[in-house]
Coordinates of C-alpha atoms in Angstrom, one line a residue:
Chain A
X1 CA 134.0 10.3 -80.0
X2 CA 131.7 8.9 -82.6
X3 CA 130.6 5.3 -82.9
X4 CA 132.0 4.4 -79.6
X5 CA 131.0 0.8 -79.1
X6 CA 131.2 0.0 -75.4
X7 CA 130.8 -3.7 -75.6
X8 CA 133.5 -3.9 -78.3
X9 CA 135.7 -1.6 -76.2
X10 CA 135.3 -3.9 -73.2
X11 CA 136.3 -6.9 -75.2
X12 CA 139.4 -5.0 -76.4
X13 CA 140.3 -4.1 -72.8
X14 CA 140.0 -7.7 -71.8
X15 CA 142.5 -8.5 -74.5
X16 CA 144.7 -5.6 -73.5
X17 CA 144.3 -4.2 -77.0
X18 CA 146.1 -0.9 -77.1
X19 CA 143.7 0.7 -79.5
X20 CA 140.7 -0.2 -77.4
X21 CA 142.5 1.0 -74.2
X22 CA 143.3 4.3 -76.0
X23 CA 139.7 4.7 -77.1
X24 CA 138.2 4.0 -73.7
X25 CA 140.7 6.4 -72.1
X26 CA 139.9 9.2 -74.6
X27 CA 136.2 8.7 -74.1
X28 CA 136.1 8.7 -70.3
X29 CA 139.3 10.1 -68.8
X30 CA 138.1 13.7 -68.9
X31 CA 135.0 12.9 -67.0
X32 CA 136.8 10.9 -64.4
X33 CA 139.5 13.5 -64.0
X34 CA 136.9 16.3 -63.7
X35 CA 134.9 14.3 -61.2
X36 CA 138.0 13.7 -58.9
X37 CA 139.1 17.3 -59.3
X38 CA 135.6 18.5 -58.3
X39 CA 135.7 16.2 -55.3
X40 CA 139.2 17.1 -54.1
X41 CA 140.1 20.4 -55.8
X42 CA 143.6 19.1 -56.3
X43 CA 145.0 18.8 -59.8
X44 CA 147.8 16.4 -58.9
X45 CA 145.6 14.1 -56.9
X46 CA 143.0 14.2 -59.7
X47 CA 145.6 13.1 -62.2
X48 CA 146.8 10.3 -59.9
X49 CA 143.4 9.0 -58.9
X50 CA 142.0 9.2 -62.4
X51 CA 144.9 7.2 -63.7
X52 CA 144.5 4.7 -60.9
X53 CA 140.8 4.3 -61.9
X54 CA 141.9 3.1 -65.4
X55 CA 144.6 0.9 -64.0
X56 CA 142.0 -0.8 -61.8
X57 CA 139.7 -1.2 -64.7
X58 CA 142.4 -3.1 -66.6
X59 CA 143.2 -5.2 -63.6
X60 CA 139.5 -5.9 -62.9
X61 CA 138.9 -7.0 -66.4
X62 CA 141.9 -9.3 -66.4
X63 CA 140.7 -11.1 -63.4
X64 CA 137.3 -11.5 -64.9
X65 CA 135.7 -8.9 -62.7
X66 CA 134.9 -5.4 -63.8
X67 CA 132.0 -3.9 -65.7
X68 CA 129.9 -5.9 -68.2
X69 CA 128.0 -2.8 -69.2
X70 CA 127.8 0.9 -68.3
X71 CA 131.5 1.5 -68.2
X72 CA 131.2 5.2 -67.3
X73 CA 129.2 4.4 -64.2
X74 CA 131.8 1.8 -63.1
X75 CA 134.6 4.3 -63.6
X76 CA 132.9 7.1 -61.7
X77 CA 131.9 4.7 -58.9
X78 CA 135.4 3.4 -58.6
X79 CA 136.7 7.0 -58.6
X80 CA 134.3 7.7 -55.8
X81 CA 135.6 4.8 -53.8
X82 CA 139.2 5.9 -54.2
X83 CA 138.3 9.4 -53.3
X84 CA 136.5 8.2 -50.2
X85 CA 139.6 6.1 -49.2
X86 CA 141.8 9.2 -49.7
X87 CA 139.5 11.3 -47.6
X88 CA 139.5 8.7 -44.9
X89 CA 143.3 8.7 -44.9
X90 CA 143.4 12.5 -44.9
X91 CA 140.8 12.8 -42.2
X92 CA 141.1 16.0 -40.2
X93 CA 143.7 17.4 -42.6
X94 CA 141.4 18.7 -45.3
X95 CA 141.4 22.4 -44.5
X96 CA 145.1 22.5 -45.0
X97 CA 144.7 20.8 -48.3
X98 CA 142.4 23.5 -49.4
X99 CA 145.1 26.0 -49.3
X100 CA 144.6 29.3 -51.1
X101 CA 147.3 28.6 -53.7
X102 CA 145.1 25.9 -55.1
X103 CA 142.4 28.4 -55.9
X104 CA 144.6 31.4 -56.4
X105 CA 147.4 30.2 -58.5
X106 CA 147.2 33.2 -60.7
X107 CA 147.1 36.8 -59.5
X108 CA 143.5 37.9 -58.8
X109 CA 142.3 41.0 -60.6
X110 CA 140.0 43.1 -58.5
X111 CA 136.8 42.0 -60.2
X112 CA 137.8 38.4 -59.7
X113 CA 138.2 38.8 -56.0
X114 CA 134.6 38.2 -55.0
X115 CA 134.3 35.2 -57.3
X116 CA 137.4 33.7 -55.8
X117 CA 136.3 34.3 -52.3
X118 CA 133.0 32.7 -53.1
X119 CA 134.7 29.8 -54.6
X120 CA 137.0 29.3 -51.6
X121 CA 134.0 29.4 -49.3
X122 CA 132.2 26.9 -51.4
X123 CA 135.2 24.6 -51.3
X124 CA 135.4 24.8 -47.6
X125 CA 131.7 24.2 -47.2
X126 CA 131.7 21.3 -49.7
X127 CA 134.3 19.5 -47.7
X128 CA 132.0 19.5 -44.7
X129 CA 129.5 17.3 -46.5
X130 CA 129.4 13.6 -46.2
X131 CA 131.1 11.6 -48.9
X132 CA 127.8 10.5 -50.3
X133 CA 126.5 14.1 -50.4
X134 CA 129.7 15.2 -52.1
X135 CA 129.4 12.4 -54.6
X136 CA 125.8 13.3 -55.6
X137 CA 126.7 17.0 -56.0
X138 CA 129.8 16.1 -58.1
X139 CA 127.7 14.0 -60.4
X140 CA 124.8 16.3 -60.8
X141 CA 126.6 19.7 -60.9
X142 CA 130.2 18.7 -61.6
X143 CA 129.4 16.2 -64.3
X144 CA 126.0 17.7 -65.3
X145 CA 124.3 14.3 -65.0
X146 CA 120.6 14.0 -65.2
X147 CA 118.7 12.5 -62.3
X148 CA 118.5 9.2 -64.1
X149 CA 122.2 9.1 -64.9
X150 CA 123.0 9.9 -61.3
X151 CA 120.8 7.2 -60.1
X152 CA 122.6 4.7 -62.4
X153 CA 126.0 5.6 -61.0
X154 CA 124.8 5.6 -57.4
X155 CA 122.8 2.4 -57.9
X156 CA 119.9 4.0 -56.2
X157 CA 116.4 4.7 -57.4
X158 CA 115.4 8.1 -58.6
X159 CA 113.4 9.0 -55.6
X160 CA 116.3 8.1 -53.3
X161 CA 118.5 10.4 -55.4
X162 CA 116.1 13.2 -55.2
X163 CA 116.1 12.9 -51.4
X164 CA 119.9 12.7 -51.3
X165 CA 120.4 15.7 -53.4
X166 CA 117.9 17.7 -51.4
X167 CA 119.8 16.9 -48.2
X168 CA 123.1 17.5 -49.9
X169 CA 122.1 21.0 -51.1
X170 CA 120.5 21.8 -47.7
X171 CA 123.7 20.8 -46.0
X172 CA 125.8 22.8 -48.5
X173 CA 123.8 26.0 -48.1
X174 CA 124.0 25.7 -44.3
X175 CA 127.7 25.1 -44.5
X176 CA 128.2 28.0 -46.9
X177 CA 126.3 30.2 -44.4
X178 CA 128.6 29.0 -41.6
X179 CA 131.7 29.7 -43.6
X180 CA 130.5 33.1 -44.6
X181 CA 130.0 34.0 -40.9
X182 CA 133.6 33.0 -39.9
Chain B
X1 CA 105.5 16.8 -47.6
X2 CA 109.1 15.7 -48.0
X3 CA 108.4 14.1 -51.3
X4 CA 106.7 17.3 -52.5
X5 CA 109.8 19.3 -51.5
X6 CA 112.1 16.8 -53.2
X7 CA 110.1 16.9 -56.3
X8 CA 109.8 20.7 -56.3
X9 CA 113.6 21.0 -55.9
X10 CA 114.2 18.7 -58.8
X11 CA 111.8 20.6 -61.0
X12 CA 113.5 23.9 -60.1
X13 CA 116.9 22.4 -60.7
X14 CA 115.9 21.3 -64.2
X15 CA 114.4 24.7 -64.9
X16 CA 117.6 26.4 -63.8
X17 CA 119.5 24.2 -66.1
X18 CA 117.4 25.2 -69.0
X19 CA 118.4 28.8 -68.3
X20 CA 115.5 30.2 -66.2
X21 CA 116.4 32.5 -63.3
X22 CA 115.7 31.7 -59.7
X23 CA 112.8 34.1 -59.3
X24 CA 111.0 32.8 -62.3
X25 CA 111.5 29.2 -61.1
X26 CA 110.4 29.9 -57.6
X27 CA 107.3 31.7 -58.8
X28 CA 105.9 28.2 -59.5
X29 CA 106.3 27.2 -55.9
X30 CA 105.4 30.3 -53.8
X31 CA 104.7 28.3 -50.6
X32 CA 108.1 26.5 -50.8
X33 CA 110.1 29.5 -52.2
X34 CA 111.6 30.4 -48.8
X35 CA 113.0 26.9 -48.3
X36 CA 114.1 26.3 -51.9
X37 CA 115.8 29.6 -52.6
X38 CA 119.0 29.0 -50.6
X39 CA 119.3 25.5 -52.0
X40 CA 119.0 26.7 -55.5
X41 CA 121.6 29.4 -54.9
X42 CA 123.9 26.7 -53.5
X43 CA 123.2 24.6 -56.6
X44 CA 124.2 27.5 -58.9
X45 CA 127.5 27.8 -57.0
X46 CA 128.0 24.0 -57.2
X47 CA 127.5 24.2 -60.9
X48 CA 130.0 27.0 -61.4
X49 CA 132.7 24.8 -59.7
X50 CA 132.5 22.2 -62.4
X51 CA 135.9 23.1 -63.6
X52 CA 137.6 23.5 -66.8
X53 CA 139.0 21.1 -69.4
X54 CA 141.6 18.5 -68.6
X55 CA 145.1 20.0 -69.2
X56 CA 146.7 18.4 -72.2
X57 CA 149.9 17.4 -70.4
X58 CA 147.9 15.6 -67.8
X59 CA 145.9 13.7 -70.4
X60 CA 149.1 12.7 -72.2
X61 CA 150.9 11.6 -69.1
X62 CA 148.0 9.6 -67.8
X63 CA 147.5 8.0 -71.2
X64 CA 151.1 7.0 -71.5
X65 CA 151.0 5.6 -68.0
X66 CA 148.0 3.5 -68.8
X67 CA 149.4 2.1 -72.0
X68 CA 152.6 1.3 -70.3
X69 CA 150.8 -0.6 -67.6
X70 CA 148.8 -2.5 -70.3
X71 CA 152.1 -3.4 -72.0
X72 CA 153.4 -4.8 -68.7
X73 CA 150.3 -6.8 -68.2
X74 CA 150.5 -8.1 -71.7
X75 CA 154.1 -9.2 -71.1
X76 CA 153.3 -10.7 -67.8
X77 CA 150.4 -12.6 -69.3
X78 CA 152.4 -13.8 -72.2
X79 CA 155.5 -15.1 -70.4
X80 CA 154.0 -17.7 -68.1
X81 CA 151.3 -18.7 -70.7
X82 CA 153.6 -19.3 -73.6
X83 CA 151.9 -22.7 -74.0
X84 CA 148.6 -21.1 -74.5
X85 CA 149.4 -20.0 -78.1
X86 CA 149.9 -23.5 -79.4
X87 CA 147.0 -24.5 -77.2
X88 CA 144.7 -22.3 -79.2
X89 CA 145.9 -23.7 -82.5
X90 CA 145.0 -27.1 -81.2
X91 CA 141.6 -26.0 -79.8
X92 CA 139.5 -27.6 -82.5
X93 CA 141.2 -30.9 -82.1
X94 CA 141.2 -30.6 -78.4
X95 CA 137.5 -30.1 -78.2
X96 CA 136.7 -32.7 -80.8
X97 CA 138.8 -35.3 -79.1
X98 CA 137.6 -34.4 -75.7
X99 CA 134.0 -34.9 -76.7
X100 CA 134.8 -38.2 -78.5
X101 CA 136.7 -39.5 -75.5
X102 CA 134.0 -38.6 -73.1
X103 CA 131.4 -40.3 -75.3
X104 CA 133.3 -43.4 -76.2
X105 CA 134.8 -44.0 -72.8
X106 CA 137.6 -45.9 -74.4
X107 CA 140.1 -45.1 -71.8
X108 CA 142.3 -43.7 -74.5
X109 CA 143.4 -40.9 -72.3
X110 CA 144.5 -43.3 -69.6
X111 CA 146.2 -45.4 -72.2
X112 CA 148.1 -42.3 -73.5
X113 CA 149.4 -41.2 -70.2
X114 CA 152.7 -42.9 -70.7
X115 CA 153.0 -42.1 -74.4
X116 CA 156.2 -40.5 -75.7
X117 CA 156.9 -38.2 -78.6
X118 CA 156.7 -40.4 -81.7
X119 CA 154.0 -42.7 -80.2
X120 CA 150.7 -42.8 -81.9
X121 CA 148.9 -41.9 -78.7
X122 CA 151.2 -39.0 -77.9
X123 CA 148.9 -36.4 -79.6
X124 CA 146.1 -37.7 -77.4
X125 CA 148.2 -37.1 -74.3
X126 CA 149.1 -33.5 -75.3
X127 CA 145.5 -32.8 -76.3
X128 CA 144.3 -34.0 -72.9
X129 CA 146.7 -31.7 -71.2
X130 CA 145.3 -28.8 -73.1
X131 CA 141.8 -29.9 -72.2
X132 CA 142.8 -30.0 -68.5
X133 CA 144.3 -26.5 -68.8
X134 CA 141.0 -25.2 -70.3
X135 CA 139.2 -26.3 -67.2
X136 CA 141.5 -24.8 -64.7
X137 CA 140.3 -21.3 -64.0
X138 CA 142.5 -20.2 -61.2
X139 CA 145.6 -18.5 -62.6
X140 CA 147.8 -20.0 -59.9
X141 CA 146.4 -23.5 -60.6
X142 CA 147.0 -23.0 -64.3
X143 CA 150.6 -21.9 -63.8
X144 CA 151.3 -24.9 -61.6
X145 CA 149.7 -27.3 -64.1
X146 CA 151.7 -25.8 -66.9
X147 CA 154.8 -26.2 -64.8
X148 CA 153.9 -29.9 -64.3
X149 CA 153.5 -30.3 -68.0
X150 CA 157.0 -28.8 -68.5
X151 CA 158.3 -31.3 -66.0
X152 CA 156.5 -34.0 -68.0
X153 CA 158.3 -32.9 -71.2
X154 CA 161.6 -33.2 -69.4
X155 CA 160.6 -36.7 -68.2
X156 CA 159.6 -37.8 -71.7
X157 CA 162.8 -36.6 -73.2
X158 CA 164.7 -38.3 -70.5
X159 CA 163.0 -41.5 -71.3
X160 CA 163.5 -41.1 -75.0
X161 CA 167.2 -40.7 -74.4
X162 CA 167.3 -43.8 -72.3
X163 CA 165.6 -45.9 -74.9
X164 CA 167.6 -44.1 -77.6
X165 CA 164.7 -43.2 -79.8
X166 CA 164.8 -40.5 -82.4
X167 CA 161.8 -38.2 -82.0
X168 CA 161.1 -34.5 -82.5
X169 CA 160.8 -32.7 -79.2
X170 CA 160.6 -29.3 -77.7
X171 CA 161.0 -28.4 -74.1
X172 CA 161.8 -25.4 -71.8
X173 CA 164.3 -25.3 -69.0
X174 CA 167.3 -23.5 -67.6
X175 CA 170.7 -23.7 -69.2
X176 CA 173.1 -25.0 -66.5
X177 CA 176.2 -25.8 -68.5
X178 CA 177.7 -24.9 -71.9
X179 CA 180.9 -26.6 -72.9
X180 CA 182.2 -27.3 -76.4
X181 CA 178.7 -27.3 -78.0
X182 CA 177.5 -29.6 -75.3
X183 CA 174.9 -27.9 -73.1
X184 CA 172.8 -29.0 -70.2
X185 CA 169.3 -27.6 -70.1
X186 CA 167.5 -28.6 -66.9
X187 CA 169.4 -31.9 -66.8
X188 CA 168.9 -32.7 -70.5
X189 CA 172.1 -33.0 -72.5
X190 CA 171.7 -30.8 -75.6
X191 CA 174.1 -30.8 -78.6
X192 CA 174.5 -27.3 -80.1
X193 CA 176.1 -27.3 -83.5
X194 CA 176.8 -24.7 -86.1
X195 CA 173.4 -25.6 -87.6
X196 CA 171.5 -24.8 -84.4
X197 CA 169.6 -21.5 -84.7
X198 CA 170.5 -19.4 -81.7
X199 CA 169.1 -16.0 -80.7
X200 CA 171.2 -12.9 -81.4
X201 CA 171.7 -12.4 -77.6
X202 CA 174.2 -14.6 -76.0
X203 CA 172.8 -17.2 -73.7
X204 CA 174.4 -17.5 -70.4
X205 CA 174.1 -20.1 -67.7
X206 CA 171.0 -19.8 -65.8
X207 CA 169.0 -18.4 -68.7
X208 CA 165.6 -19.9 -69.4
X209 CA 165.3 -21.3 -72.9
X210 CA 163.1 -23.4 -75.2
X211 CA 164.9 -26.1 -77.0
X212 CA 163.5 -27.5 -80.3
X213 CA 165.2 -30.5 -81.8
X214 CA 165.4 -34.3 -82.0
X215 CA 166.4 -36.8 -79.5
X216 CA 169.3 -38.7 -80.8
X217 CA 170.2 -42.4 -80.4
X218 CA 173.4 -41.2 -78.9
X219 CA 171.5 -40.1 -75.9
X220 CA 171.5 -36.4 -76.5
X221 CA 169.1 -33.9 -77.9
X222 CA 170.2 -32.5 -81.2
X223 CA 169.1 -28.9 -81.0
X224 CA 167.7 -27.3 -84.2
X225 CA 166.8 -24.1 -82.5
X226 CA 167.2 -22.6 -79.1
X227 CA 165.0 -19.6 -78.1
X228 CA 165.7 -17.4 -75.2
X229 CA 162.7 -16.9 -72.9
X230 CA 161.9 -13.8 -70.8
X231 CA 163.6 -13.9 -67.4
X232 CA 161.3 -15.1 -64.6
X233 CA 159.0 -17.1 -66.7
X234 CA 157.1 -19.8 -64.9
X235 CA 159.1 -22.8 -66.0
X236 CA 160.5 -25.3 -63.7
X237 CA 164.3 -25.2 -63.4
X238 CA 164.0 -28.9 -62.9
X239 CA 165.7 -32.0 -63.8
X240 CA 163.8 -35.0 -65.1
X241 CA 162.1 -36.4 -62.1
X242 CA 163.3 -39.9 -62.7
X243 CA 159.8 -41.4 -62.4
X244 CA 160.3 -43.3 -65.6
X245 CA 163.3 -45.0 -64.3
X246 CA 162.0 -48.3 -63.3
X247 CA 165.1 -49.7 -61.6
X248 CA 166.0 -46.5 -59.8
X249 CA 169.3 -46.1 -61.6
X250 CA 170.7 -42.7 -62.4
X251 CA 169.3 -41.7 -65.7
X252 CA 172.3 -39.4 -66.3
X253 CA 174.5 -42.4 -66.7
X254 CA 172.7 -43.1 -69.9
X255 CA 173.3 -39.7 -71.3
X256 CA 176.2 -39.1 -73.6
X257 CA 178.0 -36.5 -71.8
X258 CA 178.4 -35.6 -68.2
X259 CA 175.2 -34.3 -67.0
X260 CA 174.4 -32.8 -63.9
X261 CA 174.5 -29.8 -62.3
X262 CA 171.2 -28.3 -61.8
X263 CA 171.6 -27.8 -58.1
X264 CA 168.0 -27.9 -58.0
X265 CA 165.5 -30.4 -57.7
X266 CA 162.3 -31.8 -58.3
X267 CA 158.6 -31.4 -58.5
X268 CA 157.2 -32.6 -55.4
X269 CA 153.4 -32.8 -55.3
X270 CA 152.0 -31.2 -52.3
X271 CA 150.7 -34.2 -50.5
X272 CA 149.4 -32.1 -47.6
X273 CA 146.6 -30.8 -49.7
X274 CA 143.7 -33.1 -49.7
X275 CA 142.5 -33.6 -53.2
X276 CA 139.2 -34.8 -52.2
X277 CA 138.5 -31.9 -49.9
X278 CA 139.8 -29.1 -52.1
X279 CA 139.6 -30.0 -55.8
X280 CA 140.8 -26.6 -56.9
X281 CA 143.9 -26.8 -54.7
X282 CA 144.9 -30.3 -55.7
X283 CA 146.9 -28.7 -58.5
X284 CA 148.7 -26.3 -56.1
X285 CA 151.8 -28.4 -55.9
X286 CA 154.9 -27.0 -54.4
X287 CA 158.4 -27.4 -55.7
X288 CA 161.5 -28.0 -53.7
X289 CA 164.9 -26.7 -54.6
X290 CA 168.3 -26.3 -53.2
X291 CA 171.0 -23.9 -54.2
X292 CA 173.3 -21.1 -53.1
X293 CA 172.0 -17.7 -52.2
X294 CA 173.6 -15.2 -54.5
X295 CA 171.9 -12.0 -53.5
X296 CA 169.3 -10.8 -51.0
X297 CA 167.6 -7.5 -51.8
X298 CA 164.7 -7.1 -49.4
X299 CA 162.2 -9.9 -50.2
X300 CA 163.7 -10.6 -53.6
X301 CA 166.5 -13.1 -53.5
X302 CA 168.5 -14.8 -56.2
X303 CA 169.3 -18.4 -55.6
X304 CA 171.3 -20.1 -58.3
X305 CA 170.1 -17.6 -60.9
X306 CA 166.5 -18.1 -59.9
X307 CA 164.8 -15.0 -58.7
X308 CA 162.5 -15.8 -55.8
X309 CA 160.2 -13.9 -53.5
X310 CA 160.6 -14.7 -49.8
X311 CA 158.2 -12.4 -48.0
X312 CA 156.0 -15.4 -47.1
X313 CA 158.8 -17.7 -46.3
X314 CA 159.3 -19.5 -43.0
X315 CA 163.1 -19.2 -42.6
X316 CA 165.0 -21.8 -40.7
X317 CA 168.5 -20.8 -39.9
X318 CA 170.7 -17.7 -40.6
X319 CA 170.6 -17.0 -44.3
X320 CA 173.2 -14.9 -45.9
X321 CA 174.7 -14.6 -49.4
X322 CA 176.7 -17.7 -50.2
X323 CA 175.0 -20.2 -48.0
X324 CA 173.5 -23.3 -49.3
X325 CA 169.8 -23.5 -48.7
X326 CA 166.9 -25.9 -49.4
X327 CA 163.7 -24.1 -50.2
X328 CA 160.1 -24.8 -51.1
X329 CA 157.5 -22.8 -52.8
X330 CA 155.2 -22.4 -55.7
X331 CA 154.8 -20.3 -58.9
X332 CA 152.3 -17.5 -58.6
X333 CA 150.0 -16.3 -61.4
X334 CA 152.7 -13.9 -62.5
X335 CA 155.3 -16.5 -62.9
X336 CA 157.1 -15.5 -59.7
X337 CA 158.5 -18.2 -57.5
X338 CA 157.0 -17.6 -54.0
X339 CA 159.1 -19.3 -51.3
X340 CA 157.2 -20.7 -48.4
X341 CA 160.0 -22.4 -46.5
X342 CA 163.8 -22.0 -46.4
X343 CA 166.2 -24.2 -44.6
X344 CA 169.9 -23.5 -44.4
X345 CA 171.9 -26.5 -45.4
X346 CA 175.3 -25.0 -45.0
X347 CA 176.4 -22.0 -43.1
X348 CA 179.5 -21.5 -45.2
X349 CA 179.5 -18.8 -47.7
X350 CA 181.9 -20.8 -49.9
X351 CA 180.7 -20.6 -53.4
X352 CA 182.5 -23.8 -54.3
X353 CA 179.7 -25.6 -52.6
X354 CA 177.1 -24.6 -55.1
X355 CA 176.4 -24.4 -58.7
X356 CA 176.6 -20.7 -59.6
X357 CA 174.9 -21.1 -62.9
X358 CA 173.4 -17.9 -64.0
X359 CA 175.5 -15.9 -61.6
X360 CA 178.6 -15.5 -63.6
X361 CA 180.6 -18.1 -61.9
X362 CA 183.3 -19.4 -64.2
X363 CA 183.8 -22.8 -62.6
X364 CA 181.9 -26.0 -63.0
X365 CA 181.7 -26.4 -59.3
X366 CA 178.5 -28.3 -59.1
X367 CA 179.1 -30.5 -56.2
X368 CA 177.0 -28.4 -54.0
X369 CA 175.3 -31.1 -52.1
X370 CA 178.3 -33.3 -51.7
X371 CA 179.3 -31.8 -48.5
X372 CA 175.9 -32.0 -47.0
X373 CA 174.4 -35.3 -48.2
X374 CA 176.3 -38.1 -46.5
X375 CA 174.0 -40.7 -47.9
X376 CA 175.1 -39.9 -51.4
X377 CA 178.7 -41.1 -50.7
X378 CA 178.0 -44.6 -52.0
X379 CA 178.0 -43.1 -55.5
X380 CA 181.4 -42.0 -56.5
X381 CA 180.6 -39.2 -58.8
X382 CA 177.0 -38.6 -58.1
X383 CA 175.6 -37.1 -55.1
X384 CA 172.0 -37.3 -54.6
X385 CA 169.7 -34.6 -53.7
X386 CA 167.8 -35.2 -50.5
X387 CA 164.5 -35.8 -52.3
X388 CA 163.1 -39.3 -52.6
X389 CA 162.6 -39.2 -56.3
X390 CA 166.1 -40.4 -57.0
X391 CA 167.2 -37.2 -58.7
X392 CA 170.9 -36.9 -58.7
X393 CA 173.4 -34.1 -59.1
X394 CA 176.7 -35.1 -60.3
X395 CA 180.0 -33.8 -59.3

């Protein structure tokens, strides 16, 4: 969207202006949805949680809380918290949630088989990471954020993000290795 | 060493993102290549999982849900804050006068506290109310203050009727009786004529309305317009508190036609809250009502047409539909009435004991408290609510 004025949009949201709400939604919903889907690999949950993020934004602004600037960072950070809550509630049930039908909803052609197998292993490995490691990978590789953008959402300095992503990737490749051997 | 690794990884990631392959990238870090390779391979996998575009139906559904929620929030915001619109239109006067009053220290505000519509100081009084509202930041506190002001409007009109002065007024309340063009709105007698502008929707007993009109020397309000308010708005279904009645007589005796029935009661400032200790909470007055329980659905009950929430209530006695109860509570920021305490006054489910206004009852059986308040027997046709304010409900 061109000429998206975040400050003006925030004012509109505070006034519950439909046009501003629509503009903010159009601008950021895809990113929030993709983020949650990346984290949970569940389309229905992604839809519900991404919607919830925007509801919370409205409520926060109505009660004089909510972001003053950097709306996208606030939305992704809120999404991350909701996902973390969800994962806490679903603790020890994640492997069932990663059922094959989520990844294999369409019949797999032969040349797709390896790719799907790899994707399934990746998913399984990804869920073994800590929420913070999942978060940083979702931002850097799911959203394609730069180091600086990631540090803004995580509210950490750049060096801390470098260390975190290093540990996250190290844990991920270890975990993929373990899954491959199963 | 670690920092060097972190830095090398970041540089490799950036190079991969720019389209270089892993071997070319690692060639720049031969001593770290063994460590970095599996991580870079993992990062490539992580990138391929970034997913596709948001399905159109998902986007439409979520958008509709959000806009619906926004509409609900707008509605909720509008209903209990109906006074805020005129408040804005008076903002300039409000601020100007407030400044002048603070600077001049004339005591004008104090002098205006007893002003009635038509008095010269009345605009000062209303302006000061707006100023106070501007400085109450808690939604709950604001709702309660607004409810107090609505109560004040009822009291002013009550006094105007007593002194038989003609003055333009407007107030909000619950319709408790409609008979031959003579209505009772929160204890105020209102004359509804063919010239009165009414909403297209029929107004039933128990409905919250705003009445705009003139007080008449005959002791009634001559309604020019009656507007229907949204159900559940934060207005006090109260009668005039009777504070203006110097000699303690029943004000309704001065009204032109048989007043009465609001089974309900009174604004009772919550004296338990220490104003000095908790300045914010000094506004959090509670209200006390009595009435007949009409329905009980989970934590949402209907008592004399008033929808209340009882999940925080301390319940004294066995409550069932039809019993007469006394209950206390407050209006929350959404305009809901939150009950804090309920006491059963009569265990009988006989609806004849209560005013069924708003519930579809056809009778004028408004002697709800007559069976329970022995002390009211001294007054032939009037039985007095158990509050100290002298409010009375007639038979």
